[in-house]
Each structure stands twice: as structure tokens, then as C-alpha cells.
Amino acid sequence: MNPVLQLADVTRVHGTGAGEVHALRGISFAAHAGELVAVMGPSGSGKSTLLTIAGGLDQPTAGAVRVEGTDLVGLGQQERARMRRTSIGYVFQGFNLIPALTAAENVALPRELDGVPVRTAREEALRALEEVGIADLAERFPDDMSGGQQQRVAIARAVVGERRLILADEPTGALDTETGEGILELLRARCDAGAAGVLVTHEARHAAWADRVVFLRDGVVVDETGTDRVEGLTERADA
Amino acid sequence: MSVKHALLALLEQQPMYGYQLRAEFERRTGTAWPLNVGQVYTTLTRLERDGLAVADGEDDEGHVVYRITDGGRDEVATWFTTPVARTQPPRDELAIKLALAVTVPGVDVGTVIQQQRSATMASLQDYTRLKRRAAEAADRAERADLAWSLVLDSLVFGAEAEIRWLDHCEARLRRAAVEQGREGARPVEDVPVPRPARGSR
């Protein structure tokens, strides 16, 4: 099966000459449909750069970035923006909602920008809000919501329109443990329903929700957890 | 682990025979610490020797049933009200391994740390998966399910703490290597960095 996201030998260099910084050094990485992949590493290891490049927000210095088979690197700016609206959902630590718009309007916005009729966009937005468990808050403004509720809106905005790649950069960073787990549950459910997810986090207990955990150091993938299970415990659960 | 006290606590609820005790122990703690039946019978023999339980005849199928004594009840009460001592922490193989890895020349400490981190992370993923299943089954909320879910939480916290400690060790080692490099004792390039993975899909 072709991966939803594929990075092939991606390098990202910031600056030139003596001030050159190699954020990514030839990274190859893939996320398949139905799979949630966590990326861990200390600050400066390149994990956020990897996510911004995967989301088309930044361009690699070398290498290919394919989302559902389309190489983002070869696209013009407008086409790349279109990919971001139709195929890629982004969830940030700081939620990044538009304060002047209600929850439903925030979620409908990417669909409207994509030319979907206002009414259809709104219906889709309400469905997405229902999926994340806050249909009753559709007419609230971000300032009148808790952090956990705002992040749910952000997730609804990231998944609206059946986008198949969800990229989350420390999505639980600003939330307490329990609220954070609720957000991970949503990401997990979305991936179980067929999306591919990439979760950047420095918290082991959050990364543990993923199918695979990739470890970055100095812009290189140094390791990755396999699919070995803890034997006795898994037997019990499967019994 | 105090098998002795765990079995006594179970006997306090009702008289039981060996296999029953084992099944009951595992129902409450999961198979995190499997108990073989030989261990159960050895423990029962000791409990009887110490006057904490007595063999109290056989059931219809010929199983020897054990019953707790008054002395046994006191022992259980004391167990529950006394904190588990940390004055003599259990021997920690990983801590010992790292202590030796950083002192024995020629060991690639960075790789030792990363391999352990991956392995512990994989266990943490398993525990998390089991917790999700336990949560899904929470409708049938029995006390034993709660007990199992708390045991899982303990394993999650333990694995998380281990990963955090490994991150800390790695950061300390890198800093130490940089400082040594500055003093000219060791070039900075010797900073222990794990080897890149051969290939990732």
C-alpha cells in the first residue's frame, strides 16, 4: 500500500556558509493510512522541521515530499496551498484559531476557501465538531472556550473534508494530562478510521498512543520502535 | 514482591485452595507478575508453618482448602498499614548496566541508551494499548477491572520514568563530553550519539 505521506532523503539546511545549520540530514520517513506515527527527540533534533516540511509549510533543501502520491516540492505555491486545504490537516500546540470566528466558522473556513458552498461547508463543519464531541459549542467564540475545547475545534478543522493526513505538533502541550489524553484519543480514532497521522511530542506517554515511534537526533532518524509486544500482557488482552 | 501477603489478603476474604488463589491473584493484577502454582503451594506451606493459615480439610473434588488464622488477619492488617520500604531499593539492572557502561572503556553508551529507550517505549506502547482496551471494557466495571487498570497505570508510570531518566542520562553525557572537549581532554566529536538507524520505512 502506498503511504499517505512519504519523505524521501529529505535535507533541510538553514542559512549559508559558516552559519549553516542542518536541521534534517537525509531523512526518509513514511506514514500509511490507518497509522499514527510519533516523532520524538530533544529540542533541535529536527522534529518540528520535519512536520512543517511534511505539511508543505516549508520546503526541503533536497529530497522529495509526497502526500497521497503528489510531490509537494514540484508544486507551485497556489497548488501547495490547495493541497494543504484538501489533504493535510495541521494541529498546533497553540490551537491557532481565528478569534473573530465561531467554532463552526473556524472549521468551515478551509472548506469555503476551497470553493465548497457555504451551506455545505457549514454542514461539514458541524459534523466534524460532532465527531470531536463539541457539537453544542458550534456558535461559541474561541475566547469563550477552555484550552481543551479549543484544541477539539482545531482537530475538527484539521479533519474536515475528509483530509487523510493529520500533522500534530505537540497538540497536548498546553493542556492538562487528562484533557491531553482526550485529544490523543481523537487523533487515534481518526487514524483508526483510515487517516495517517504524525504526532510530534516530547512526552513518552503521549507517543505511546502511536503505532510506531521514530526517534530523531541531530536531523537523523536514529531508531524506531518495532512491533514487538510485551508477551504475557498481550496474551491476556487477546484472550 | 510479597506473594505471602498477597495470598493472605486473598484468604482473608474466603478460604481457598492453591489453584483458586493463583487465579484470583492474576485476575486482580493481570499477568504482569505471573505466579506458578508451585510457588503458591510453597507459600501456603510456609504460611501454615508460621501459624498464619491452616489447611482446613478438602472440598468435594479433593482440593486442600486453606483458611486464614487470627494471626494471619493481624499480619494482613499490618501489611496494608505499613508503607513499602524504599530504604533498600530493589536492584535496578538498568541503572547498574549504565553505571558500568559509562565507566568501562570502549562501550558505546549512546547506543546502549537508545536501544533501551526503544525497548521501553515499545513496552509503554503495549501498556497504553491495553489501557485503551481496559477503558473500552469499563462498562463492565468490576473492582477487579479497576485493580488491573491501576496495575497498568503503575507500569505506564514506571516506563515513562525510565524513558525520562534515559533522556536525562543522554543529556548529561553529551554535556560532560562537550565540557571535557573544551578542556582539551577529549575532542567534541566523541560526544556519544547513537548510530543512525540502517533504514526506516
mmCIF file of N, CA and C in Angstrom, chain B residues 49-171:
data_model
loop_
_atom_site.group_PDB
_atom_site.id
_atom_site.type_symbol
_atom_site.label_atom_id
_atom_site.label_comp_id
_atom_site.label_asym_id
_atom_site.label_seq_id
_atom_site.Cartn_x
_atom_site.Cartn_y
_atom_site.Cartn_z
ATOM 1 N N ARG B 49 3.231 -23.132 58.464
ATOM 2 C CA ARG B 49 4.320 -23.280 59.431
ATOM 3 C C ARG B 49 4.343 -22.093 60.411
ATOM 4 N N ASP B 50 4.104 -20.879 59.861
ATOM 5 C CA ASP B 50 4.163 -19.672 60.697
ATOM 6 C C ASP B 50 2.844 -19.403 61.427
ATOM 7 N N GLY B 51 1.867 -20.305 61.271
ATOM 8 C CA GLY B 51 0.611 -20.145 62.002
ATOM 9 C C GLY B 51 -0.298 -19.049 61.448
ATOM 10 N N LEU B 52 -0.065 -18.645 60.199
ATOM 11 C CA LEU B 52 -0.870 -17.568 59.627
ATOM 12 C C LEU B 52 -2.069 -18.107 58.839
ATOM 13 N N ALA B 53 -1.982 -19.381 58.433
ATOM 14 C CA ALA B 53 -3.097 -20.041 57.744
ATOM 15 C C ALA B 53 -3.080 -21.510 58.122
ATOM 16 N N VAL B 54 -4.232 -22.176 57.972
ATOM 17 C CA VAL B 54 -4.256 -23.625 58.245
ATOM 18 C C VAL B 54 -4.984 -24.350 57.118
ATOM 19 N N ALA B 55 -4.503 -25.594 56.846
ATOM 20 C CA ALA B 55 -5.224 -26.447 55.903
ATOM 21 C C ALA B 55 -6.491 -26.883 56.620
ATOM 22 N N ASP B 56 -7.620 -26.685 55.939
ATOM 23 C CA ASP B 56 -8.899 -26.863 56.622
ATOM 24 C C ASP B 56 -9.750 -27.875 55.868
ATOM 25 N N GLY B 57 -9.214 -29.075 55.687
ATOM 26 C CA GLY B 57 -9.970 -30.134 55.032
ATOM 27 C C GLY B 57 -9.966 -30.011 53.516
ATOM 28 N N GLU B 58 -10.756 -30.870 52.860
ATOM 29 C CA GLU B 58 -10.799 -30.893 51.399
ATOM 30 C C GLU B 58 -12.200 -30.557 50.926
ATOM 31 N N ASP B 59 -12.279 -29.999 49.720
ATOM 32 C CA ASP B 59 -13.611 -29.766 49.159
ATOM 33 C C ASP B 59 -14.072 -31.049 48.466
ATOM 34 N N ASP B 60 -15.239 -31.005 47.798
ATOM 35 C CA ASP B 60 -15.814 -32.214 47.193
ATOM 36 C C ASP B 60 -14.884 -32.856 46.179
ATOM 37 N N GLU B 61 -14.050 -32.002 45.530
ATOM 38 C CA GLU B 61 -13.165 -32.550 44.486
ATOM 39 C C GLU B 61 -11.782 -32.897 45.027
ATOM 40 N N GLY B 62 -11.635 -32.877 46.340
ATOM 41 C CA GLY B 62 -10.368 -33.301 46.932
ATOM 42 C C GLY B 62 -9.300 -32.226 47.000
ATOM 43 N N HIS B 63 -9.642 -30.943 46.724
ATOM 44 C CA HIS B 63 -8.647 -29.863 46.860
ATOM 45 C C HIS B 63 -8.476 -29.517 48.334
ATOM 46 N N VAL B 64 -7.229 -29.350 48.754
ATOM 47 C CA VAL B 64 -6.984 -28.930 50.141
ATOM 48 C C VAL B 64 -7.285 -27.433 50.248
ATOM 49 N N VAL B 65 -8.226 -27.099 51.109
ATOM 50 C CA VAL B 65 -8.639 -25.697 51.254
ATOM 51 C C VAL B 65 -7.933 -25.066 52.445
ATOM 52 N N TYR B 66 -7.397 -23.842 52.235
ATOM 53 C CA TYR B 66 -6.698 -23.131 53.310
ATOM 54 C C TYR B 66 -7.555 -22.003 53.871
ATOM 55 N N ARG B 67 -7.422 -21.805 55.190
ATOM 56 C CA ARG B 67 -8.202 -20.790 55.889
ATOM 57 C C ARG B 67 -7.231 -19.895 56.659
ATOM 58 N N ILE B 68 -7.521 -18.605 56.726
ATOM 59 C CA ILE B 68 -6.635 -17.677 57.442
ATOM 60 C C ILE B 68 -6.861 -17.816 58.957
ATOM 61 N N THR B 69 -5.813 -17.601 59.757
ATOM 62 C CA THR B 69 -5.950 -17.635 61.224
ATOM 63 C C THR B 69 -6.053 -16.199 61.749
ATOM 64 N N ASP B 70 -6.291 -16.009 63.028
ATOM 65 C CA ASP B 70 -6.313 -14.670 63.621
ATOM 66 C C ASP B 70 -4.954 -13.990 63.441
ATOM 67 N N GLY B 71 -3.899 -14.800 63.647
ATOM 68 C CA GLY B 71 -2.547 -14.267 63.435
ATOM 69 C C GLY B 71 -2.374 -13.776 62.007
ATOM 70 N N GLY B 72 -2.951 -14.529 61.061
ATOM 71 C CA GLY B 72 -2.880 -14.153 59.645
ATOM 72 C C GLY B 72 -3.588 -12.835 59.385
ATOM 73 N N ARG B 73 -4.765 -12.668 60.033
ATOM 74 C CA ARG B 73 -5.518 -11.413 59.868
ATOM 75 C C ARG B 73 -4.709 -10.219 60.359
ATOM 76 N N ASP B 74 -4.036 -10.397 61.501
ATOM 77 C CA ASP B 74 -3.194 -9.311 62.025
ATOM 78 C C ASP B 74 -2.079 -8.980 61.030
ATOM 79 N N GLU B 75 -1.490 -10.041 60.482
ATOM 80 C CA GLU B 75 -0.381 -9.867 59.531
ATOM 81 C C GLU B 75 -0.847 -9.052 58.315
ATOM 82 N N VAL B 76 -2.043 -9.353 57.795
ATOM 83 C CA VAL B 76 -2.577 -8.628 56.635
ATOM 84 C C VAL B 76 -2.808 -7.159 56.999
ATOM 85 N N ALA B 77 -3.396 -6.949 58.185
ATOM 86 C CA ALA B 77 -3.677 -5.573 58.616
ATOM 87 C C ALA B 77 -2.382 -4.779 58.693
ATOM 88 N N THR B 78 -1.343 -5.391 59.261
ATOM 89 C CA THR B 78 -0.046 -4.714 59.370
ATOM 90 C C THR B 78 0.533 -4.414 57.988
ATOM 91 N N TRP B 79 0.366 -5.370 57.064
ATOM 92 C CA TRP B 79 0.894 -5.197 55.707
ATOM 93 C C TRP B 79 0.256 -3.974 55.041
ATOM 94 N N PHE B 80 -1.066 -3.879 55.150
ATOM 95 C CA PHE B 80 -1.764 -2.772 54.495
ATOM 96 C C PHE B 80 -1.432 -1.417 55.123
ATOM 97 N N THR B 81 -1.095 -1.419 56.411
ATOM 98 C CA THR B 81 -0.869 -0.132 57.072
ATOM 99 C C THR B 81 0.612 0.246 57.138
ATOM 100 N N THR B 82 1.489 -0.610 56.611
ATOM 101 C CA THR B 82 2.920 -0.292 56.623
ATOM 102 C C THR B 82 3.375 0.058 55.204
ATOM 103 N N PRO B 83 4.019 1.221 55.023
ATOM 104 C CA PRO B 83 4.477 1.554 53.676
ATOM 105 C C PRO B 83 5.557 0.583 53.184
ATOM 106 N N VAL B 84 5.599 0.388 51.862
ATOM 107 C CA VAL B 84 6.657 -0.429 51.267
ATOM 108 C C VAL B 84 7.965 0.339 51.422
ATOM 109 N N ALA B 85 8.971 -0.299 51.985
ATOM 110 C CA ALA B 85 10.235 0.387 52.287
ATOM 111 C C ALA B 85 11.035 0.676 51.031
ATOM 112 N N ARG B 86 11.549 1.911 50.930
ATOM 113 C CA ARG B 86 12.443 2.239 49.816
ATOM 114 C C ARG B 86 13.872 2.418 50.315
ATOM 115 N N THR B 87 14.074 2.113 51.612
ATOM 116 C CA THR B 87 15.420 2.287 52.160
ATOM 117 C C THR B 87 16.409 1.363 51.470
ATOM 118 N N GLN B 88 15.924 0.207 51.041
ATOM 119 C CA GLN B 88 16.781 -0.689 50.272
ATOM 120 C C GLN B 88 16.123 -0.893 48.924
ATOM 121 N N PRO B 89 16.355 0.051 47.980
ATOM 122 C CA PRO B 89 15.668 -0.074 46.686
ATOM 123 C C PRO B 89 16.032 -1.393 46.009
ATOM 124 N N PRO B 90 15.078 -1.995 45.306
ATOM 125 C CA PRO B 90 15.390 -3.243 44.617
ATOM 126 C C PRO B 90 16.526 -3.013 43.613
ATOM 127 N N ARG B 91 17.317 -4.005 43.395
ATOM 128 C CA ARG B 91 18.435 -3.886 42.469
ATOM 129 C C ARG B 91 17.898 -3.536 41.087
ATOM 130 N N ASP B 92 18.443 -2.477 40.502
ATOM 131 C CA ASP B 92 17.935 -1.997 39.219
ATOM 132 C C ASP B 92 18.965 -2.343 38.138
ATOM 133 N N GLU B 93 18.644 -3.343 37.344
ATOM 134 C CA GLU B 93 19.619 -3.824 36.375
ATOM 135 C C GLU B 93 20.051 -2.730 35.405
ATOM 136 N N LEU B 94 19.081 -1.903 34.981
ATOM 137 C CA LEU B 94 19.410 -0.865 34.012
ATOM 138 C C LEU B 94 20.367 0.167 34.597
ATOM 139 N N ALA B 95 20.097 0.599 35.835
ATOM 140 C CA ALA B 95 20.977 1.586 36.472
ATOM 141 C C ALA B 95 22.385 1.008 36.611
ATOM 142 N N ILE B 96 22.458 -0.259 36.979
ATOM 143 C CA ILE B 96 23.768 -0.904 37.133
ATOM 144 C C ILE B 96 24.475 -1.003 35.780
ATOM 145 N N LYS B 97 23.682 -1.369 34.753
ATOM 146 C CA LYS B 97 24.274 -1.501 33.416
ATOM 147 C C LYS B 97 24.847 -0.172 32.928
ATOM 148 N N LEU B 98 24.088 0.919 33.126
ATOM 149 C CA LEU B 98 24.574 2.229 32.662
ATOM 150 C C LEU B 98 25.775 2.693 33.482
ATOM 151 N N ALA B 99 25.736 2.424 34.786
ATOM 152 C CA ALA B 99 26.865 2.821 35.635
ATOM 153 C C ALA B 99 28.138 2.142 35.146
ATOM 154 N N LEU B 100 28.005 0.904 34.708
ATOM 155 C CA LEU B 100 29.181 0.195 34.193
ATOM 156 C C LEU B 100 29.521 0.665 32.784
ATOM 157 N N ALA B 101 28.476 0.913 31.982
ATOM 158 C CA ALA B 101 28.730 1.344 30.596
ATOM 159 C C ALA B 101 29.532 2.639 30.553
ATOM 160 N N VAL B 102 29.256 3.578 31.481
ATOM 161 C CA VAL B 102 29.981 4.846 31.440
ATOM 162 C C VAL B 102 31.381 4.737 32.039
ATOM 163 N N THR B 103 31.660 3.629 32.718
ATOM 164 C CA THR B 103 32.978 3.517 33.341
ATOM 165 C C THR B 103 33.885 2.490 32.654
ATOM 166 N N VAL B 104 33.272 1.539 31.937
ATOM 167 C CA VAL B 104 34.093 0.562 31.221
ATOM 168 C C VAL B 104 34.468 1.165 29.861
ATOM 169 N N PRO B 105 35.761 1.243 29.553
ATOM 170 C CA PRO B 105 36.170 1.872 28.296
ATOM 171 C C PRO B 105 35.653 1.088 27.082
ATOM 172 N N GLY B 106 35.359 1.835 26.018
ATOM 173 C CA GLY B 106 35.014 1.182 24.752
ATOM 174 C C GLY B 106 33.550 0.844 24.585
ATOM 175 N N VAL B 107 32.716 1.156 25.574
ATOM 176 C CA VAL B 107 31.283 0.861 25.424
ATOM 177 C C VAL B 107 30.603 2.068 24.765
ATOM 178 N N ASP B 108 29.777 1.825 23.745
ATOM 179 C CA ASP B 108 29.054 2.887 23.064
ATOM 180 C C ASP B 108 27.795 3.216 23.881
ATOM 181 N N VAL B 109 27.953 4.118 24.835
ATOM 182 C CA VAL B 109 26.886 4.399 25.790
ATOM 183 C C VAL B 109 25.639 4.944 25.082
ATOM 184 N N GLY B 110 25.867 5.785 24.067
ATOM 185 C CA GLY B 110 24.740 6.357 23.330
ATOM 186 C C GLY B 110 23.841 5.272 22.773
ATOM 187 N N THR B 111 24.438 4.242 22.231
ATOM 188 C CA THR B 111 23.658 3.144 21.660
ATOM 189 C C THR B 111 22.968 2.328 22.752
ATOM 190 N N VAL B 112 23.674 2.110 23.863
ATOM 191 C CA VAL B 112 23.051 1.395 24.983
ATOM 192 C C VAL B 112 21.783 2.129 25.403
ATOM 193 N N ILE B 113 21.887 3.464 25.522
ATOM 194 C CA ILE B 113 20.740 4.276 25.960
ATOM 195 C C ILE B 113 19.614 4.203 24.927
ATOM 196 N N GLN B 114 19.952 4.384 23.658
ATOM 197 C CA GLN B 114 18.894 4.418 22.636
ATOM 198 C C GLN B 114 18.184 3.075 22.514
ATOM 199 N N GLN B 115 18.947 1.990 22.580
ATOM 200 C CA GLN B 115 18.307 0.679 22.468
ATOM 201 C C GLN B 115 17.340 0.452 23.614
ATOM 202 N N GLN B 116 17.760 0.889 24.797
ATOM 203 C CA GLN B 116 16.873 0.726 25.950
ATOM 204 C C GLN B 116 15.633 1.603 25.799
ATOM 205 N N ARG B 117 15.858 2.830 25.292
ATOM 206 C CA ARG B 117 14.735 3.755 25.148
ATOM 207 C C ARG B 117 13.692 3.172 24.192
ATOM 208 N N SER B 118 14.159 2.596 23.097
ATOM 209 C CA SER B 118 13.242 1.980 22.131
ATOM 210 C C SER B 118 12.476 0.825 22.765
ATOM 211 N N ALA B 119 13.209 -0.002 23.493
ATOM 212 C CA ALA B 119 12.566 -1.174 24.097
ATOM 213 C C ALA B 119 11.530 -0.749 25.131
ATOM 214 N N THR B 120 11.894 0.234 25.950
ATOM 215 C CA THR B 120 10.961 0.701 26.983
ATOM 216 C C THR B 120 9.764 1.384 26.333
ATOM 217 N N MET B 121 10.037 2.131 25.254
ATOM 218 C CA MET B 121 8.953 2.801 24.536
ATOM 219 C C MET B 121 7.975 1.773 23.970
ATOM 220 N N ALA B 122 8.521 0.671 23.435
ATOM 221 C CA ALA B 122 7.654 -0.372 22.873
ATOM 222 C C ALA B 122 6.767 -0.965 23.971
ATOM 223 N N SER B 123 7.317 -1.152 25.165
ATOM 224 C CA SER B 123 6.507 -1.654 26.280
ATOM 225 C C SER B 123 5.436 -0.639 26.646
ATOM 226 N N LEU B 124 5.836 0.638 26.667
ATOM 227 C CA LEU B 124 4.883 1.696 27.007
ATOM 228 C C LEU B 124 3.732 1.723 25.990
ATOM 229 N N GLN B 125 4.061 1.477 24.728
ATOM 230 C CA GLN B 125 3.004 1.406 23.702
ATOM 231 C C GLN B 125 2.039 0.262 24.004
ATOM 232 N N ASP B 126 2.616 -0.871 24.415
ATOM 233 C CA ASP B 126 1.770 -2.027 24.758
ATOM 234 C C ASP B 126 0.855 -1.719 25.937
ATOM 235 N N TYR B 127 1.432 -1.131 26.980
ATOM 236 C CA TYR B 127 0.625 -0.810 28.170
ATOM 237 C C TYR B 127 -0.504 0.140 27.787
ATOM 238 N N THR B 128 -0.168 1.116 26.928
ATOM 239 C CA THR B 128 -1.165 2.113 26.527
ATOM 240 C C THR B 128 -2.294 1.447 25.748
ATOM 241 N N ARG B 129 -1.920 0.524 24.859
ATOM 242 C CA ARG B 129 -2.918 -0.228 24.087
ATOM 243 C C ARG B 129 -3.838 -1.011 25.038
ATOM 244 N N LEU B 130 -3.218 -1.661 26.035
ATOM 245 C CA LEU B 130 -4.012 -2.441 26.996
ATOM 246 C C LEU B 130 -4.917 -1.531 27.821
ATOM 247 N N LYS B 131 -4.407 -0.344 28.145
ATOM 248 C CA LYS B 131 -5.230 0.598 28.908
ATOM 249 C C LYS B 131 -6.450 1.037 28.101
ATOM 250 N N ARG B 132 -6.239 1.256 26.805
ATOM 251 C CA ARG B 132 -7.357 1.666 25.963
ATOM 252 C C ARG B 132 -8.415 0.570 25.920
ATOM 253 N N ARG B 133 -7.935 -0.674 25.804
ATOM 254 C CA ARG B 133 -8.900 -1.789 25.786
ATOM 255 C C ARG B 133 -9.616 -1.889 27.126
ATOM 256 N N ALA B 134 -8.866 -1.692 28.207
ATOM 257 C CA ALA B 134 -9.473 -1.763 29.537
ATOM 258 C C ALA B 134 -10.533 -0.670 29.676
ATOM 259 N N ALA B 135 -10.231 0.518 29.119
ATOM 260 C CA ALA B 135 -11.187 1.631 29.205
ATOM 261 C C ALA B 135 -12.437 1.301 28.397
ATOM 262 N N GLU B 136 -12.234 0.661 27.246
ATOM 263 C CA GLU B 136 -13.379 0.304 26.406
ATOM 264 C C GLU B 136 -14.277 -0.716 27.111
ATOM 265 N N ALA B 137 -13.642 -1.556 27.933
ATOM 266 C CA ALA B 137 -14.395 -2.597 28.636
ATOM 267 C C ALA B 137 -14.930 -2.098 29.975
ATOM 268 N N ALA B 138 -14.756 -0.797 30.212
ATOM 269 C CA ALA B 138 -15.080 -0.252 31.539
ATOM 270 C C ALA B 138 -16.570 -0.306 31.868
ATOM 271 N N ASP B 139 -17.392 -0.556 30.842
ATOM 272 C CA ASP B 139 -18.829 -0.670 31.096
ATOM 273 C C ASP B 139 -19.116 -1.801 32.080
ATOM 274 N N ARG B 140 -18.287 -2.856 31.948
ATOM 275 C CA ARG B 140 -18.495 -3.999 32.837
ATOM 276 C C ARG B 140 -17.812 -3.765 34.182
ATOM 277 N N ALA B 141 -17.627 -2.482 34.496
ATOM 278 C CA ALA B 141 -16.824 -2.054 35.650
ATOM 279 C C ALA B 141 -16.931 -2.947 36.877
ATOM 280 N N GLU B 142 -15.974 -3.818 37.000
ATOM 281 C CA GLU B 142 -15.854 -4.627 38.209
ATOM 282 C C GLU B 142 -14.671 -4.090 38.985
ATOM 283 N N ARG B 143 -14.619 -4.415 40.255
ATOM 284 C CA ARG B 143 -13.479 -3.985 41.058
ATOM 285 C C ARG B 143 -12.179 -4.571 40.508
ATOM 286 N N ALA B 144 -12.250 -5.801 40.017
ATOM 287 C CA ALA B 144 -11.041 -6.436 39.504
ATOM 288 C C ALA B 144 -10.528 -5.693 38.274
ATOM 289 N N ASP B 145 -11.451 -5.152 37.424
ATOM 290 C CA ASP B 145 -11.022 -4.381 36.269
ATOM 291 C C ASP B 145 -10.311 -3.117 36.711
ATOM 292 N N LEU B 146 -10.840 -2.517 37.769
ATOM 293 C CA LEU B 146 -10.209 -1.316 38.316
ATOM 294 C C LEU B 146 -8.808 -1.670 38.816
ATOM 295 N N ALA B 147 -8.697 -2.798 39.514
ATOM 296 C CA ALA B 147 -7.395 -3.220 40.031
ATOM 297 C C ALA B 147 -6.398 -3.399 38.886
ATOM 298 N N TRP B 148 -6.833 -4.076 37.827
ATOM 299 C CA TRP B 148 -5.960 -4.321 36.670
ATOM 300 C C TRP B 148 -5.574 -3.002 36.015
ATOM 301 N N SER B 149 -6.517 -2.084 35.930
ATOM 302 C CA SER B 149 -6.215 -0.816 35.294
ATOM 303 C C SER B 149 -5.222 0.002 36.138
ATOM 304 N N LEU B 150 -5.285 -0.128 37.444
ATOM 305 C CA LEU B 150 -4.315 0.563 38.302
ATOM 306 C C LEU B 150 -2.927 -0.071 38.181
ATOM 307 N N VAL B 151 -2.898 -1.392 38.047
ATOM 308 C CA VAL B 151 -1.608 -2.063 37.836
ATOM 309 C C VAL B 151 -0.991 -1.565 36.521
ATOM 310 N N LEU B 152 -1.835 -1.444 35.471
ATOM 311 C CA LEU B 152 -1.342 -0.930 34.196
ATOM 312 C C LEU B 152 -0.810 0.492 34.343
ATOM 313 N N ASP B 153 -1.530 1.321 35.099
ATOM 314 C CA ASP B 153 -1.052 2.689 35.333
ATOM 315 C C ASP B 153 0.328 2.672 35.969
ATOM 316 N N SER B 154 0.513 1.757 36.920
ATOM 317 C CA SER B 154 1.811 1.667 37.582
ATOM 318 C C SER B 154 2.908 1.328 36.563
ATOM 319 N N LEU B 155 2.599 0.413 35.642
ATOM 320 C CA LEU B 155 3.577 0.040 34.615
ATOM 321 C C LEU B 155 3.845 1.217 33.678
ATOM 322 N N VAL B 156 2.779 1.977 33.351
ATOM 323 C CA VAL B 156 2.929 3.150 32.479
ATOM 324 C C VAL B 156 3.843 4.179 33.139
ATOM 325 N N PHE B 157 3.552 4.501 34.404
ATOM 326 C CA PHE B 157 4.371 5.494 35.107
ATOM 327 C C PHE B 157 5.824 5.023 35.200
ATOM 328 N N GLY B 158 6.015 3.738 35.467
ATOM 329 C CA GLY B 158 7.369 3.194 35.581
ATOM 330 C C GLY B 158 8.146 3.331 34.279
ATOM 331 N N ALA B 159 7.479 2.961 33.162
ATOM 332 C CA ALA B 159 8.146 3.032 31.857
ATOM 333 C C ALA B 159 8.446 4.482 31.489
ATOM 334 N N GLU B 160 7.481 5.355 31.799
ATOM 335 C CA GLU B 160 7.655 6.774 31.492
ATOM 336 C C GLU B 160 8.843 7.344 32.269
ATOM 337 N N ALA B 161 8.927 6.989 33.537
ATOM 338 C CA ALA B 161 10.031 7.479 34.373
ATOM 339 C C ALA B 161 11.364 6.966 33.836
ATOM 340 N N GLU B 162 11.365 5.720 33.367
ATOM 341 C CA GLU B 162 12.615 5.157 32.857
ATOM 342 C C GLU B 162 13.077 5.914 31.608
ATOM 343 N N ILE B 163 12.113 6.223 30.707
ATOM 344 C CA ILE B 163 12.474 6.955 29.487
ATOM 345 C C ILE B 163 12.980 8.354 29.846
ATOM 346 N N ARG B 164 12.316 8.980 30.806
ATOM 347 C CA ARG B 164 12.751 10.320 31.203
ATOM 348 C C ARG B 164 14.160 10.262 31.778
ATOM 349 N N TRP B 165 14.429 9.232 32.543
ATOM 350 C CA TRP B 165 15.768 9.087 33.121
ATOM 351 C C TRP B 165 16.816 8.843 32.021
ATOM 352 N N LEU B 166 16.448 8.047 31.011
ATOM 353 C CA LEU B 166 17.384 7.792 29.904
ATOM 354 C C LEU B 166 17.676 9.089 29.138
ATOM 355 N N ASP B 167 16.631 9.906 28.904
ATOM 356 C CA ASP B 167 16.822 11.211 28.243
ATOM 357 C C ASP B 167 17.808 12.059 29.057
ATOM 358 N N HIS B 168 17.587 12.022 30.364
ATOM 359 C CA HIS B 168 18.432 12.791 31.279
ATOM 360 C C HIS B 168 19.890 12.301 31.211
ATOM 361 N N CYS B 169 20.074 10.985 31.224
ATOM 362 C CA CYS B 169 21.436 10.425 31.145
ATOM 363 C C CYS B 169 22.116 10.880 29.859
ATOM 364 N N GLU B 170 21.357 10.815 28.763
ATOM 365 C CA GLU B 170 21.937 11.179 27.477
ATOM 366 C C GLU B 170 22.364 12.646 27.470
ATOM 367 N N ALA B 171 21.471 13.512 27.976
ATOM 368 C CA ALA B 171 21.787 14.939 28.007
ATOM 369 C C ALA B 171 23.015 15.198 28.880
#
